[in-house]
Short mmCIF file of C-alpha atoms and ligand atoms in Angstrom, two decimals:
data_model
loop_
_atom_site.label_atom_id
_atom_site.label_comp_id
_atom_site.label_asym_id
_atom_site.label_seq_id
_atom_site.Cartn_x
_atom_site.Cartn_y
_atom_site.Cartn_z
CA MET A 10 85.44 19.00 -109.39
CA ALA A 11 82.43 20.31 -107.52
CA GLU A 12 79.48 21.25 -109.63
CA HIS A 13 78.39 24.81 -109.16
CA ASP A 14 76.22 27.50 -110.62
CA SER A 15 78.32 29.39 -113.15
CA GLU A 16 76.32 32.62 -112.65
CA GLY A 17 78.57 35.44 -111.55
CA LEU A 18 81.83 33.77 -112.56
CA GLY A 19 84.16 35.44 -115.06
CA ILE A 20 84.41 34.17 -118.63
CA GLY A 21 87.85 32.60 -118.14
CA THR A 22 86.58 30.65 -115.14
CA ARG A 23 83.50 29.51 -117.03
CA LEU A 24 85.56 28.41 -120.05
CA VAL A 25 87.64 26.22 -117.73
CA GLY A 26 84.73 24.62 -115.90
CA ALA A 27 82.03 24.34 -118.58
CA GLY A 28 80.75 20.85 -119.33
CA ARG A 29 83.05 19.07 -116.86
CA ARG A 30 80.29 17.27 -114.94
CA ALA A 31 81.77 14.91 -112.36
CA GLU A 32 79.58 12.03 -113.55
CA TRP A 33 81.01 12.43 -117.08
CA THR A 34 84.65 12.65 -115.94
CA GLY A 35 84.91 9.63 -113.66
CA SER A 36 83.19 6.54 -112.37
CA ALA A 37 80.40 6.03 -109.84
CA ASP A 38 82.93 5.40 -107.05
CA HIS A 39 85.29 8.19 -108.17
CA PRO A 40 83.35 11.01 -109.80
CA GLY A 41 85.47 13.66 -111.53
CA ALA A 42 88.53 11.40 -111.57
CA VAL A 43 89.92 12.84 -114.81
CA VAL A 44 90.00 16.46 -115.99
CA ASN A 45 88.45 15.97 -119.42
CA PRO A 46 85.40 13.95 -120.41
CA PRO A 47 86.71 10.71 -121.97
CA VAL A 48 86.05 9.90 -125.62
CA TYR A 49 83.06 7.57 -125.60
CA ARG A 50 83.18 5.77 -128.92
CA ALA A 51 79.77 4.20 -129.08
CA SER A 52 77.12 3.37 -131.60
CA THR A 53 75.43 0.73 -129.44
CA HIS A 54 74.40 1.60 -125.91
CA LEU A 55 73.64 -1.50 -123.80
CA TYR A 56 70.78 -2.01 -121.36
CA PRO A 57 71.10 -4.32 -118.32
CA ASP A 58 67.82 -6.11 -119.05
CA MET A 59 64.57 -5.90 -120.99
CA ALA A 60 62.85 -3.91 -118.29
CA ALA A 61 65.54 -1.22 -118.55
CA LEU A 62 65.30 -1.18 -122.36
CA ARG A 63 61.52 -0.75 -122.18
CA ALA A 64 61.76 1.90 -119.44
CA HIS A 65 64.44 4.06 -121.02
CA PRO A 66 63.63 7.74 -120.66
CA ALA A 67 61.84 9.40 -123.53
CA ASN A 68 64.43 11.41 -125.49
CA GLU A 69 65.89 13.32 -122.56
CA ASP A 70 69.23 15.10 -122.72
CA GLY A 71 72.20 13.36 -121.15
CA LYS A 72 70.76 9.81 -121.19
CA PHE A 73 72.28 6.83 -122.94
CA TYR A 74 70.00 5.48 -125.67
CA TYR A 75 71.78 4.96 -129.01
CA GLY A 76 74.90 6.50 -130.56
CA ARG A 77 73.08 9.01 -132.71
CA ARG A 78 71.93 10.84 -129.58
CA GLY A 79 75.51 11.15 -128.40
CA ALA A 80 77.27 10.11 -125.22
CA PRO A 81 79.05 12.09 -122.48
CA THR A 82 81.76 13.52 -124.79
CA GLN A 83 79.18 15.21 -127.03
CA TRP A 84 76.88 16.05 -124.11
CA ALA A 85 79.75 17.78 -122.31
CA LEU A 86 80.48 19.97 -125.35
CA ALA A 87 76.81 20.87 -125.83
CA GLU A 88 76.46 21.67 -122.14
CA ALA A 89 79.63 23.78 -122.16
CA LEU A 90 78.37 25.85 -125.10
CA THR A 91 75.01 26.30 -123.38
CA ALA A 92 76.76 27.51 -120.23
CA LEU A 93 78.58 30.17 -122.28
CA GLU A 94 75.43 31.45 -124.03
CA PRO A 95 73.30 33.55 -121.65
CA GLY A 96 69.62 32.74 -122.10
CA ALA A 97 70.18 29.32 -123.71
CA GLU A 98 68.24 26.27 -122.60
CA GLY A 99 70.36 23.93 -124.70
CA THR A 100 72.70 23.52 -127.66
CA VAL A 101 72.47 21.17 -130.64
CA LEU A 102 75.69 20.02 -132.34
CA TYR A 103 75.94 19.54 -136.12
CA PRO A 104 78.71 18.09 -138.29
CA SER A 105 79.55 21.56 -139.70
CA GLY A 106 78.55 25.19 -139.44
CA VAL A 107 76.67 24.88 -142.71
CA ALA A 108 74.71 21.93 -141.30
CA ALA A 109 73.84 24.03 -138.23
CA ILE A 110 72.50 26.89 -140.37
CA MET A 111 70.47 24.53 -142.54
CA GLY A 112 69.29 22.56 -139.49
CA ALA A 113 67.99 25.75 -137.87
CA LEU A 114 66.32 27.02 -141.05
CA LEU A 115 64.63 23.65 -141.63
CA THR A 116 63.30 23.90 -138.06
CA VAL A 117 61.74 27.35 -138.39
CA LEU A 118 60.54 27.36 -142.03
CA ARG A 119 57.76 25.53 -143.89
CA PRO A 120 56.84 25.40 -147.61
CA GLY A 121 55.27 28.69 -148.67
CA ASP A 122 57.24 30.76 -146.14
CA VAL A 123 59.53 33.64 -147.03
CA LEU A 124 62.99 33.92 -145.44
CA LEU A 125 64.71 37.30 -145.31
CA MET A 126 68.49 37.01 -145.43
CA ILE A 127 71.05 39.73 -144.76
CA ASP A 128 72.91 40.62 -147.96
CA ASN A 129 76.39 40.09 -146.49
CA ALA A 130 75.64 36.52 -145.36
CA TYR A 131 78.18 33.74 -145.79
CA GLU A 132 77.98 32.59 -149.43
CA PRO A 133 76.98 28.98 -148.62
CA SER A 134 74.06 30.43 -146.59
CA ARG A 135 73.03 32.40 -149.68
CA ALA A 136 73.36 29.22 -151.72
CA MET A 137 70.85 27.53 -149.38
CA GLY A 138 68.35 30.28 -150.21
CA ARG A 139 68.90 29.87 -153.94
CA GLY A 140 69.03 26.07 -153.78
CA LEU A 141 67.75 23.64 -151.19
CA LEU A 142 65.29 26.00 -149.47
CA GLY A 143 63.87 26.92 -152.86
CA ASP A 144 63.45 23.25 -153.73
CA PHE A 145 61.44 22.86 -150.52
CA GLY A 146 59.11 25.75 -151.38
CA VAL A 147 60.72 28.45 -149.23
CA GLU A 148 61.40 31.76 -150.94
CA THR A 149 64.48 33.76 -149.87
CA ARG A 150 64.83 37.52 -150.29
CA TRP A 151 67.89 39.59 -149.40
CA PHE A 152 68.12 42.99 -147.69
CA ASP A 153 70.76 45.71 -147.15
CA PRO A 154 72.60 45.15 -143.82
CA ALA A 155 72.84 48.91 -143.26
CA ASP A 156 69.14 49.69 -143.83
CA PRO A 157 66.68 48.55 -141.10
CA ALA A 158 63.86 50.43 -142.89
CA ALA A 159 64.46 48.36 -146.04
CA PHE A 160 64.36 45.24 -143.89
CA GLU A 161 60.99 46.21 -142.40
CA ALA A 162 59.63 47.12 -145.85
CA ALA A 163 60.65 43.67 -147.15
CA ILE A 164 58.51 41.84 -144.58
CA CYS A 165 55.31 40.38 -146.02
CA ALA A 166 52.53 38.16 -144.68
CA ARG A 167 54.47 35.03 -145.64
CA THR A 168 57.76 36.10 -143.99
CA LYS A 169 58.50 33.76 -141.09
CA ALA A 170 62.16 34.20 -140.27
CA VAL A 171 65.25 36.31 -140.80
CA LEU A 172 68.82 35.06 -141.08
CA LEU A 173 71.34 37.60 -139.78
CA GLU A 174 75.10 37.48 -139.62
CA VAL A 175 77.16 39.98 -137.64
CA PRO A 176 79.52 41.17 -138.88
CA GLY A 177 78.85 39.92 -142.40
CA SER A 178 81.24 37.64 -144.26
CA LEU A 179 83.88 39.27 -146.51
CA THR A 180 82.84 42.89 -145.98
CA ILE A 181 82.64 42.60 -142.17
CA GLU A 182 80.01 45.35 -141.78
CA VAL A 183 78.22 45.28 -138.42
CA CYS A 184 74.41 45.37 -138.54
CA ASP A 185 72.19 46.58 -135.70
CA VAL A 186 70.99 43.24 -134.31
CA PRO A 187 68.87 44.64 -131.43
CA ARG A 188 67.05 46.99 -133.84
CA LEU A 189 66.53 44.35 -136.56
CA SER A 190 65.40 41.84 -133.92
CA ALA A 191 62.88 44.31 -132.49
CA ILE A 192 61.45 44.89 -135.98
CA ALA A 193 61.36 41.12 -136.59
CA LYS A 194 59.61 40.49 -133.25
CA ALA A 195 56.98 43.15 -133.99
CA HIS A 196 56.11 41.15 -137.15
CA GLY A 197 56.25 37.73 -135.47
CA LEU A 198 59.43 36.56 -137.23
CA THR A 199 61.98 34.16 -135.76
CA VAL A 200 65.50 35.62 -135.64
CA VAL A 201 68.37 33.28 -136.53
CA LEU A 202 71.91 34.68 -136.18
CA ASP A 203 75.19 33.32 -137.50
CA ASN A 204 77.36 34.43 -134.55
CA THR A 205 80.57 32.72 -135.66
CA TRP A 206 82.66 35.93 -135.70
CA ALA A 207 82.16 37.13 -132.13
CA SER A 208 80.98 33.92 -130.41
CA PRO A 209 79.00 34.44 -127.19
CA LEU A 210 82.23 35.79 -125.64
CA GLY A 211 81.95 38.91 -127.79
CA PHE A 212 78.22 39.02 -128.55
CA PRO A 213 75.65 37.41 -126.23
CA ALA A 214 73.13 36.92 -129.02
CA LEU A 215 70.09 35.60 -127.19
CA VAL A 216 70.01 38.54 -124.77
CA ARG A 217 70.30 40.92 -127.75
CA GLY A 218 67.00 39.68 -129.20
CA VAL A 219 68.06 36.63 -131.23
CA ASP A 220 66.03 33.37 -131.04
CA ILE A 221 68.62 30.90 -132.36
CA ALA A 222 72.38 31.59 -132.14
CA ILE A 223 74.57 29.60 -134.53
CA MET A 224 78.32 29.13 -134.61
CA SER A 225 80.68 27.37 -136.94
CA LEU A 226 82.74 25.75 -134.19
CA THR A 227 85.27 25.02 -136.95
CA LYS A 228 86.58 28.57 -136.43
CA HIS A 229 87.20 29.93 -132.90
CA VAL A 230 86.14 26.96 -130.79
CA GLY A 231 88.26 24.40 -132.66
CA GLY A 232 90.89 27.09 -133.10
CA HIS A 233 93.51 24.79 -134.64
CA SER A 234 92.28 24.24 -138.23
CA ASP A 235 91.90 20.50 -137.71
CA VAL A 236 88.22 19.82 -136.94
CA MET A 237 84.78 20.85 -138.24
CA MET A 238 81.49 21.24 -136.40
CA GLY A 239 78.57 23.62 -135.90
CA SER A 240 76.19 24.50 -133.09
CA ALA A 241 72.80 26.10 -132.54
CA SER A 242 71.88 27.39 -129.08
CA ALA A 243 68.40 28.56 -128.15
CA GLY A 244 66.03 29.30 -125.29
CA PRO A 245 62.99 27.18 -124.36
CA ALA A 246 60.93 28.28 -127.38
CA TRP A 247 63.27 26.62 -129.89
CA TYR A 248 65.78 24.31 -128.26
CA ARG A 249 63.66 21.11 -128.23
CA LYS A 250 62.40 21.75 -131.76
CA LEU A 251 65.95 22.21 -133.02
CA ARG A 252 67.04 19.01 -131.33
CA LEU A 253 64.16 16.95 -132.72
CA ARG A 254 64.74 18.28 -136.23
CA ALA A 255 68.48 17.56 -135.99
CA GLN A 256 67.67 14.01 -134.90
CA GLY A 257 65.24 13.67 -137.77
CA LEU A 258 67.95 14.81 -140.18
CA GLY A 259 70.29 12.21 -138.72
CA ASN A 260 72.86 14.72 -137.47
CA VAL A 261 75.50 13.37 -135.13
CA VAL A 262 79.07 14.44 -134.35
CA SER A 263 82.02 12.20 -133.65
CA PRO A 264 83.17 11.92 -130.01
CA ASP A 265 86.78 12.43 -131.12
CA ASP A 266 85.81 15.70 -132.77
CA ALA A 267 83.82 16.73 -129.69
CA ALA A 268 86.89 16.11 -127.51
CA LEU A 269 89.01 18.28 -129.86
CA MET A 270 86.37 21.02 -129.63
CA LEU A 271 86.39 20.85 -125.84
CA ARG A 272 90.18 21.15 -125.90
CA GLY A 273 89.97 24.21 -128.16
CA LEU A 274 87.24 25.77 -126.05
CA ARG A 275 89.43 25.97 -122.93
CA THR A 276 91.86 28.42 -124.62
CA MET A 277 89.34 30.25 -126.78
CA GLY A 278 89.18 33.30 -124.51
CA LEU A 279 92.96 33.71 -124.57
CA ARG A 280 93.19 33.23 -128.34
CA LEU A 281 90.35 35.66 -129.05
CA ALA A 282 91.83 38.35 -126.82
CA GLN A 283 95.28 37.97 -128.39
CA GLU A 284 93.96 37.86 -131.97
CA THR A 285 91.66 40.85 -131.39
CA GLY A 286 94.56 42.96 -130.12
CA SER A 287 96.80 41.95 -133.01
CA ALA A 288 94.03 42.52 -135.57
CA LEU A 289 93.37 46.03 -134.27
CA ALA A 290 97.09 46.91 -134.36
CA ILE A 291 97.41 45.58 -137.93
CA ALA A 292 94.16 47.30 -138.99
CA GLU A 293 95.51 50.62 -137.67
CA TRP A 294 98.76 50.11 -139.58
CA LEU A 295 96.92 49.22 -142.80
CA ALA A 296 94.64 52.27 -142.47
CA ALA A 297 97.76 54.48 -142.58
CA GLN A 298 99.13 52.92 -145.81
CA PRO A 299 98.64 54.96 -149.03
CA GLU A 300 97.64 51.84 -151.03
CA VAL A 301 94.66 51.13 -148.75
CA ALA A 302 91.29 52.79 -149.45
CA LYS A 303 89.42 51.41 -146.45
CA VAL A 304 89.91 48.97 -143.61
CA LEU A 305 86.80 46.98 -142.70
CA CYS A 306 87.45 46.02 -139.08
CA PRO A 307 84.68 46.52 -136.50
CA MET A 308 87.19 47.29 -133.72
CA LEU A 309 88.71 50.16 -135.74
CA PRO A 310 87.05 53.59 -135.32
CA GLY A 311 85.73 54.72 -138.71
CA SER A 312 85.01 51.21 -139.97
CA PRO A 313 81.43 50.51 -141.11
CA GLY A 314 79.42 49.66 -138.01
CA HIS A 315 82.19 50.46 -135.50
CA ASP A 316 79.76 52.47 -133.35
CA ILE A 317 77.30 49.57 -133.23
CA TRP A 318 80.16 47.21 -132.38
CA ALA A 319 81.28 49.49 -129.54
CA ARG A 320 77.70 49.62 -128.22
CA ASP A 321 76.72 45.93 -128.51
CA PHE A 322 79.90 43.83 -128.37
CA THR A 323 82.21 42.85 -125.55
CA GLY A 324 84.96 41.53 -127.81
CA GLY A 325 86.18 40.97 -131.33
CA CYS A 326 88.35 38.50 -133.19
CA GLY A 327 91.17 38.37 -135.72
CA LEU A 328 89.05 38.39 -138.89
CA PHE A 329 88.80 41.59 -140.94
CA SER A 330 89.20 42.87 -144.50
CA PHE A 331 90.74 45.82 -146.28
CA VAL A 332 90.05 47.37 -149.69
CA LEU A 333 92.81 48.57 -151.97
CA LYS A 334 92.80 51.91 -153.80
CA GLY A 335 91.97 51.21 -157.43
CA GLY A 336 94.31 48.69 -159.01
CA THR A 337 93.70 45.36 -160.61
CA CYS A 338 92.75 41.85 -159.64
CA ALA A 339 96.21 40.66 -160.75
CA ALA A 340 97.95 43.17 -158.45
CA ARG A 341 95.78 42.08 -155.53
CA ASP A 342 96.65 38.46 -156.26
CA ALA A 343 100.35 39.42 -156.38
CA LEU A 344 99.95 41.00 -152.94
CA ILE A 345 98.55 37.78 -151.48
CA ASP A 346 101.12 35.62 -153.28
CA ALA A 347 103.94 37.72 -151.78
CA LEU A 348 102.86 37.01 -148.19
CA ALA A 349 105.11 34.46 -146.50
CA LEU A 350 103.42 34.21 -143.10
CA PHE A 351 99.78 34.17 -144.24
CA GLY A 352 98.46 30.93 -145.67
CA ILE A 353 96.13 31.16 -148.68
CA GLY A 354 93.01 29.22 -147.84
CA TYR A 355 89.39 29.31 -146.75
CA SER A 356 88.26 29.22 -143.16
CA TRP A 357 89.63 31.34 -140.31
CA GLY A 358 89.90 31.42 -136.51
CA GLY A 359 92.87 29.05 -136.42
CA PHE A 360 96.14 29.77 -134.59
CA GLU A 361 97.77 30.55 -137.97
CA SER A 362 97.13 33.61 -140.12
CA LEU A 363 95.35 33.38 -143.48
CA ALA A 364 94.69 35.73 -146.41
CA THR A 365 91.98 35.38 -149.06
CA PRO A 366 90.69 37.66 -151.84
CA VAL A 367 87.46 39.62 -151.30
CA ASP A 368 85.29 40.15 -154.37
CA PRO A 369 81.73 40.74 -153.14
CA ALA A 370 80.40 42.40 -156.30
CA PRO A 371 79.01 39.25 -157.96
CA ILE A 372 77.60 38.00 -154.65
CA ARG A 373 75.64 40.92 -153.18
CA THR A 374 72.22 41.56 -154.65
CA ALA A 375 70.54 44.06 -152.28
CA SER A 376 73.32 46.45 -151.26
CA PRO A 377 76.13 48.33 -152.99
CA TRP A 378 79.75 47.28 -153.54
CA PRO A 379 82.06 49.18 -153.38
CA LEU A 380 80.63 50.39 -150.07
CA PRO A 381 79.36 53.98 -149.83
CA GLY A 382 82.28 56.40 -149.54
CA LEU A 383 84.61 54.36 -151.77
CA GLU A 384 85.47 55.12 -155.39
CA ALA A 385 84.04 52.84 -158.10
CA GLY A 386 87.52 51.44 -158.72
CA ASP A 387 88.13 50.60 -155.05
CA ARG A 388 86.82 47.07 -155.30
CA PHE A 389 89.66 44.64 -154.75
CA GLY A 390 89.84 43.48 -151.18
CA VAL A 391 91.80 41.11 -148.99
CA ARG A 392 90.45 39.29 -145.96
CA LEU A 393 92.88 38.52 -143.17
CA SER A 394 92.47 36.03 -140.37
CA ILE A 395 95.04 37.11 -137.80
CA GLY A 396 96.49 34.25 -135.80
CA LEU A 397 98.93 34.04 -132.93
CA GLU A 398 102.12 35.10 -134.74
CA ASP A 399 103.87 38.28 -133.59
CA THR A 400 102.20 41.43 -134.86
CA ALA A 401 105.48 43.01 -136.02
CA ASP A 402 106.22 39.98 -138.21
CA LEU A 403 102.74 40.02 -139.75
CA THR A 404 102.97 43.76 -140.42
CA ALA A 405 106.36 43.34 -142.11
CA ASP A 406 104.84 40.57 -144.23
CA LEU A 407 101.97 42.83 -145.28
CA ALA A 408 104.47 45.57 -146.16
CA ARG A 409 106.12 43.03 -148.52
CA GLY A 410 102.66 42.30 -149.96
CA LEU A 411 101.97 46.00 -150.59
CA ALA A 412 105.35 46.32 -152.33
CA ALA A 413 104.35 43.44 -154.63
CA TRP A 414 101.03 45.23 -155.28
CA ARG A 415 102.84 48.45 -156.31
CA ALA A 416 105.22 46.49 -158.53
CA ALA A 417 102.29 44.73 -160.28
CA LEU A 418 100.31 47.90 -161.06
C1 PLP B 505 82.93 29.02 -142.03
C2 PLP B 505 81.62 29.67 -141.78
C3 PLP B 505 80.46 28.93 -141.71
C4 PLP B 505 80.41 27.46 -142.06
O1 PLP B 505 81.08 26.68 -141.18
P1 PLP B 505 81.64 25.22 -141.60
O2 PLP B 505 81.94 24.65 -140.25
O3 PLP B 505 82.83 25.47 -142.44
O4 PLP B 505 80.54 24.51 -142.29
C5 PLP B 505 79.29 29.59 -141.42
N1 PLP B 505 79.26 30.90 -141.19
C6 PLP B 505 80.36 31.66 -141.24
C7 PLP B 505 80.26 33.11 -140.98
C8 PLP B 505 81.58 31.07 -141.54
O5 PLP B 505 82.67 31.83 -141.66
#
């Protein structure tokens, strides 16, 4: 396949071509001989002679050196993700999304610094603030996702970075990333965004003011619930620093896993479009059910942050939540137990639908739950990850779940 500049090509075309360098998919006498980069299983990389070993290039991308710096399978995935992220100079791969978040934070923060973290961040990100970052002398403070003024007021002389997530985990509220980034920039902070929900297909983070864009590739890129990985993409100011810190931490991903990620990536656009459409249809249906107090789905008009989503995003995904009217934890659990087509389990973004309980009250520390506009008793939620099943079947399943809820009240 001829190499070409991907500028100007549509997203489907770029998803097909990304990372498929001819030199990585063939031999010197037959470049591009196979469609996919082969799986290079390699810890040792060999040199033809001593002169070559001594002359090896100094830590450049895409050069054989030693297994921990990867080989063409991992390079192809990193290059593909860079090609999909406008403004990125490069992408670093990590063994999980959590490792990517920690790898980025350990790149931008030093002992004595303060990190501001959005209050609806993924719980393991919050745990980093309470745990490992604290042990290393970094103080974490949380702020209300819906209140940019509170964010600005929380900035002090020691604040060095902000960790955003859009939309936030569990409650799926959309924050105003361009506005928060502008405030952060005015105070010299580095903006790190967990962009797992939208991916660069739905939210081109770096051109919206973010410095480091992170994804749990475990979700949409893998797409099949069988592989874990994370990524951090950045422009010239941060890419090399991220890479050096990841090397220092010993991060490396398996070539088999990288090949699975590349396979998932090719169909990610299709899956996201399908899941977004199904999620919106199911969200609309749920919003019309008497048992439901509020649907938290950015694509649905009236959801928290829908207007920001409509302004800033070019796509969505299948992950959203809904809050039940009053009721009990046991009734909510009965609802989930009654679902036949939704698996009960963590993670999301796979081809199969999942349901999990949403109980943000003990987690949030800087913003209210229930959300403004809900009654005090409207606090039991369900998070759905909509997969590729037929929407009518999923809706019928949810109707069974709501019947179980009514029966358990
Ligand atoms: C799942 C998830 C992560 C962590 O990813 P892993 O690959 O499971 O470590 C990070 N952020 C968000 C928003 C997630 O949903």
